[in-house]
Each structure stands twice: as structure tokens, then as C-alpha cells.
XYZ file of C-alpha atoms in Angstrom:
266
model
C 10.539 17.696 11.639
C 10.229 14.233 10.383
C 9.563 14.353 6.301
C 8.967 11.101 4.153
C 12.398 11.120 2.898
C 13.762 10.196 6.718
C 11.861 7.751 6.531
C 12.523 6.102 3.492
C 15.852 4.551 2.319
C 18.014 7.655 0.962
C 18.945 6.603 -2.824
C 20.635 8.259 -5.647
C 18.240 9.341 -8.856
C 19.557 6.741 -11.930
C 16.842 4.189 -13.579
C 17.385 0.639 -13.245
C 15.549 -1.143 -16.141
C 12.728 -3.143 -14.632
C 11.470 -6.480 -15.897
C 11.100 -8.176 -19.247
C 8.124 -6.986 -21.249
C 7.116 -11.004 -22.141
C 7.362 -11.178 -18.431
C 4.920 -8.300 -17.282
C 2.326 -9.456 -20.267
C 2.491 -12.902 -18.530
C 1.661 -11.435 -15.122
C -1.274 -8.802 -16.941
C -3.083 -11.980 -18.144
C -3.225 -13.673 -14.908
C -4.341 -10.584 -13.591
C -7.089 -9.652 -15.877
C -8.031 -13.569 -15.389
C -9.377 -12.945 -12.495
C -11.789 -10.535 -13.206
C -12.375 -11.997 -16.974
C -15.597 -14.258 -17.914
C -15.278 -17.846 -16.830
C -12.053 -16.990 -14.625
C -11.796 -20.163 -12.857
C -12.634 -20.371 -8.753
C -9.088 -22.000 -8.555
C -7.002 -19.375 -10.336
C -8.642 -17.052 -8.127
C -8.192 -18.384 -4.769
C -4.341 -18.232 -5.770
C -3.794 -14.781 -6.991
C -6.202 -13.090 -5.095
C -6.490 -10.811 -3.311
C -4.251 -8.399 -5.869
C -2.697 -4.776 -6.083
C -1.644 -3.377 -9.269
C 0.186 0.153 -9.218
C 0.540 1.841 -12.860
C 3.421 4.331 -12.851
C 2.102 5.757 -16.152
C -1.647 6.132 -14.963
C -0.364 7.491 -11.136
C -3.094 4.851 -10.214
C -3.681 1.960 -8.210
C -6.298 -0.936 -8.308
C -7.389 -3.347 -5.978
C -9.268 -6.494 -6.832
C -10.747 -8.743 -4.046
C -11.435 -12.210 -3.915
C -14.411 -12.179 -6.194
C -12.916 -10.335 -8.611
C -14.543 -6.976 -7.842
C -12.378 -3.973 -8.349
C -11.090 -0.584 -6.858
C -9.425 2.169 -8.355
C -7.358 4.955 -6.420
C -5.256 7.756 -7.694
C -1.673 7.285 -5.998
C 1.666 8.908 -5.919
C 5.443 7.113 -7.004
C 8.719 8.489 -7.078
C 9.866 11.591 -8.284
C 12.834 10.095 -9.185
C 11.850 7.672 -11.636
C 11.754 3.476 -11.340
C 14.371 1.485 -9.726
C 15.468 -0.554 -6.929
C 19.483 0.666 -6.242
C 20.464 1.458 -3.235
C 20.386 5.761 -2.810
C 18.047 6.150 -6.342
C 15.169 7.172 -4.208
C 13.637 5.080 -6.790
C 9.903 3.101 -7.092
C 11.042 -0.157 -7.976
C 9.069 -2.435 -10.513
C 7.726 -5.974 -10.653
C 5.981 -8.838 -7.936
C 6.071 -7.685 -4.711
C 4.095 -8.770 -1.751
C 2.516 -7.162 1.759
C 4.870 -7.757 4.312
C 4.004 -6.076 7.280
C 0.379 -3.805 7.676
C 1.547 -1.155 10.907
C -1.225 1.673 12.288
C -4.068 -0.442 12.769
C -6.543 1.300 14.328
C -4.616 4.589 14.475
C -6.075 7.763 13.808
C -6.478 9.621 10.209
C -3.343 11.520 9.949
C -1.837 10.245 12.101
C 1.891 10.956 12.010
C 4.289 8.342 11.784
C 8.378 8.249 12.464
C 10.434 5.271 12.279
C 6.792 3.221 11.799
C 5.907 4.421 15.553
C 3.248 6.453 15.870
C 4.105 10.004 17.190
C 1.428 11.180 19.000
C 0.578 14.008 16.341
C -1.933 14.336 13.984
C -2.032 16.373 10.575
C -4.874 17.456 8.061
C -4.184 17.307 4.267
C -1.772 19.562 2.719
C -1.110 20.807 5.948
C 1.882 23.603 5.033
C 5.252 22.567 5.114
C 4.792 19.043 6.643
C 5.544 16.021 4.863
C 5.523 12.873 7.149
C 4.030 9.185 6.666
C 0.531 9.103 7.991
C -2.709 7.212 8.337
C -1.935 3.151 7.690
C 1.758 1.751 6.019
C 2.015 -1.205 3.944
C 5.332 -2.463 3.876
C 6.537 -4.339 0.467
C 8.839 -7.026 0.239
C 10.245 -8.035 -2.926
C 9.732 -11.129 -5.014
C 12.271 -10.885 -7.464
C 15.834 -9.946 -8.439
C 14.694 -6.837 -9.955
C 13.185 -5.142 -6.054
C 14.968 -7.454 -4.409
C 15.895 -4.595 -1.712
C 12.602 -2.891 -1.724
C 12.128 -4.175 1.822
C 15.393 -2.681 3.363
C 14.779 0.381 1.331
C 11.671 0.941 3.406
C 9.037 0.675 0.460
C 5.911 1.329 1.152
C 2.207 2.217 0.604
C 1.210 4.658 3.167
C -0.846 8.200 3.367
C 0.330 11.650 2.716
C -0.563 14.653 3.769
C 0.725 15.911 0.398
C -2.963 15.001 -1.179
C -2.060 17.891 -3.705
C 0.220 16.312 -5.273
C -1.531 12.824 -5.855
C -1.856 11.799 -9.111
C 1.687 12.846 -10.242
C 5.016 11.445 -9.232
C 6.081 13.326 -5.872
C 7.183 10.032 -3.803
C 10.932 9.172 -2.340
C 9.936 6.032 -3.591
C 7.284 4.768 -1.448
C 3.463 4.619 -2.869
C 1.172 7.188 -1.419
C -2.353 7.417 -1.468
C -4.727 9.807 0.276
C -5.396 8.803 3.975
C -9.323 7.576 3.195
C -7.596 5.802 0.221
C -4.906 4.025 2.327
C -7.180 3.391 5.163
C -9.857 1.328 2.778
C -6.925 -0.661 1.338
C -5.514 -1.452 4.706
C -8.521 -2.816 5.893
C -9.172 -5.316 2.870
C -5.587 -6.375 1.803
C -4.033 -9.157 4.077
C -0.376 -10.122 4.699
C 1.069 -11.798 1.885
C -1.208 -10.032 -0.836
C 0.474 -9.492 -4.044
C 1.988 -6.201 -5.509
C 2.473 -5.609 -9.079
C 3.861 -2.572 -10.063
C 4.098 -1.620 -13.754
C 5.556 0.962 -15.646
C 2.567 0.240 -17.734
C -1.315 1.336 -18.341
C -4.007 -0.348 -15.851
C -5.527 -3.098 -17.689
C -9.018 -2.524 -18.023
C -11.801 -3.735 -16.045
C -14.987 -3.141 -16.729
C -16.443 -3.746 -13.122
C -13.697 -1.303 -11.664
C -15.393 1.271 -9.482
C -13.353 4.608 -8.696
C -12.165 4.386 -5.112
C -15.333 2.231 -4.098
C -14.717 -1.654 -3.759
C -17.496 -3.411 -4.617
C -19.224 -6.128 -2.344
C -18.051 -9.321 -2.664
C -20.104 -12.509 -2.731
C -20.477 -14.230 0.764
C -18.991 -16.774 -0.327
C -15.602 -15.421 -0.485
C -13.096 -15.773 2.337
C -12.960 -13.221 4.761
C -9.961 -11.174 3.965
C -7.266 -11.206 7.239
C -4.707 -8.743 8.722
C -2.229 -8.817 11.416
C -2.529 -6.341 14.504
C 0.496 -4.077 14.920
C 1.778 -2.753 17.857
C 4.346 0.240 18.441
C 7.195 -2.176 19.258
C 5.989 -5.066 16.387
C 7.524 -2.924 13.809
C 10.834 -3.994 14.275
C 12.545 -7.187 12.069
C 10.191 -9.939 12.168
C 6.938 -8.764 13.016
C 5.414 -9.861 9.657
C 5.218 -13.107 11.923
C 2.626 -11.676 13.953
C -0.733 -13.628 13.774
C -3.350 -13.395 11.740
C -6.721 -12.252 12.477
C -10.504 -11.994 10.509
C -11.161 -8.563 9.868
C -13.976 -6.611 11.657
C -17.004 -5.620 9.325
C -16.119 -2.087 8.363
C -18.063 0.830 10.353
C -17.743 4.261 9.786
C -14.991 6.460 11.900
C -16.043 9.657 13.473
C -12.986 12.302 13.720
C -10.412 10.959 16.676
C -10.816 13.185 19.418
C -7.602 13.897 21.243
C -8.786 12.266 24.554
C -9.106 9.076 21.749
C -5.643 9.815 20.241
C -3.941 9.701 23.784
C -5.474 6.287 24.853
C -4.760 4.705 20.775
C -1.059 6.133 21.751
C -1.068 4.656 25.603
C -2.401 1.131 24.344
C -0.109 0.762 21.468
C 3.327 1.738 23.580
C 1.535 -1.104 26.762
């Protein structure tokens, strides 16, 4: 049976300090820039688009190129913050997207090894604990996560939707799969990740789990298409294409399951 911590990196359960508190205020106040009166076009064409993850609010918010914002509940680690090797840990500071994998796939859909399995679970389905839906893989920045990408790090679904809002992770992020799905489909490759053992900063145009429209004038956010055998080492060099205009998805039928599973293993 696969369970989440197969999947992730295996690590050990000690804290690892994260990064300087002058350091994370820095990175806050380019943040909040963005979404601030007169925030400058400039500053945000280079931070944008942005994730921040708040280990102390089990929350994470997503703010788009014009500076619109969306909040959703998530889940870190239940072992604490950290990036050592066997501390099952959620490690802190600048990270950024470095490989999107289950584009297109089904809600609940199962995931081992980043290949989709063929199976598909509803939430909190009893005993069952896999990756699901849509996974964000992190890379690093910085000295402090430097091995967040071997470590397996990411932001994916869980069928655990119980226990979001409280630390319950191996160290990955997880969201709920209509939460991890909406994010997917906005955040590009090469996106920063901030993650903070800190309070969100507030926004007063943050909208719980609904992003906002933004103006036409911003750039049309871009993602790369994933298939079974792309997730192995250097697939975050797969190209990049314009996202389609989002359109509701009815319930994947199994007839629709077995031709997502037939295409993605051509």
C-alpha cells in the first residue's frame, strides 16, 4: 500500500533552526509590496507570481501577478521544521517550483514514485494515505533547504482532508485536492516558495480559497506538461506552455481514467 511517507525522503525528527529573523522580515516586505498601495509594476513582474506557507497559521497564500490573493488551509510536518537528512522535517525559507507532475490527471488520483497508478481515492478514504491529485516539487534556494529537492518536498493533495489545518505531513505540504488542483493550474515553473515559521502577513484583498481575477493585462501564467516518464532527473527542463482558461471538471469516469493512464505511459 503506498503511504506518503514512501514517498517522501525518510528523515529523523530533530529541528534545524531555520533562517535569520532580519532575513525573513526582509523577504515579508517584499512580499506584502506586492499587494501594498503604489507597489511598483516592476517589483511585481519580479516576485510574482508568489507562495507563502505559514507553519504557525497551517495556511497557505497565493498571490498572482496583479497582486490578487488566495488563501488555503494546508498541512506541514508532524515532525516539526527542518531540512536534515531522515528529520521528516518541513524545511524553512526561499524555495522555488521545480517540477508541476499530474497535469490533467484525475481528482484523487493516486500517485507512487510521481507515476500515476491507475487508482483513484475519495477524501479520508480509511486507512489510505498516498499522494494524490497534482505535486509541486520544491527546490531549494538556500543553504538552509538546500536538500529539500532530494528529500522529495512537495505540495501535493491528500486524501487525509481531516487532518488539514494541523501538522500531519512527512514533510511535504498538503492541501485538499480542489485546493492543490487551483494552485497547480495558476503557479508556473520557477514560482517562488516562502515558507515561514511565522503568521501570514495580512492582506486585505485575500479571498479564502478563491483567487481573484486578475487584470488582462497581466501575463498569462505558464506550466510545463508532465508525462509518466518526465518525472525522472531533469524534467523541470520540459517546455513551457500558456495555460488553458480554466473550465469546470465533471467527476473522471473510469473509461476517462484508463485513456488519462494510456496517454500518459505513450
Amino acid at each position: 500500500m503506498a503511504t506518503e511517507i514512501q514517498l517522501e525522503q525518510r528523515q529523523g525528527a530533530r529541528r534545524t533552526p531555520g533562517l535569520d529573523a532580519p532575513m525573513f522580515r526582509l523577504r515579508w516586505f517584499l512580499l506584502i509590496a506586492v499587494v501594498a498601495p503604489g507597489a511598483t509594476p516592476l517589483r511585481a513582474q519580479l516576485i510574482q507570481p508568489n507562495v507563502i506557507v505559514s507553519v504557525r497559521d497551517q495556511k497557505l497564500m497565493f498571490l498572482d501577478n496583479g497582486g490578487n490573493a488566495a488563501v488555503y488551509p494546508i498541512s506541514t510536518s508532524k515532525f516539526g521544521l527542518g531540512d536534515r537528512w531522515g528529520s521528516m522535517a518541513t524545511p524553512l525559507g526561499t524555495l522555488q517550483v521545480a517540477q508541476k507532475i499530474g497535469d490533467r490527471a484525475p481528482t484523487g488520483a493516486v500517485f507512487h514514485n510521481r507515476r500515476f497508478t491507475g487508482e483513484i481515492l475519495q477524501p479520508n478514504t480509511p486507512g489510505r494515505d498516498p499522494i494524490i491529485t497534482r505535486i509541486i516539487w520544491l527546490r531549494g534556494l538556500e543553504a538552509a533547504n538546500a536538500h529539500a529537492y532530494n528529500r522529495g518536498i512537495y505540495i501535493h493533495g491528500t486524501p487525509e482532508e481531516k487532518t488539514i489545518g494541523r501538522p500531519a505531513s512527512y514533510g511535504c505540504i498538503r492541501m485538499k485536492s480542489s485546493d492543490v488542483s487551483a494552485l497547480y493550474a495558476q503557479l508556473p515553473i520557477g514560482a517562488i516558495v516562502q515558507i515561514s515559521p511565522d503568521h501570514l502577513p495580512k492582506v486585505s484583498r485575500a479571498a479564502k480559497g478563491t483567487l481573484v481575477s486578475a487584470p488582462a493585462s497581466a501575463p498569462a501564467p505558464t506550466h510545463a506538461v508532465f508525462t509518466a516518464d518526465s518525472s525522472k532527473p531533469g524534467a523541470e527542463k520540459a517546455s513551457m506552455t500558456p495555460l488553458a482558461p480554466k473550465t469546470s471538471v465533471a467527476p473522471a469516469k473510469k473509461s476517462d481514467t484508463t485513456a488519462w493512464l494510456r496517454n500518459a505511459r505513450a
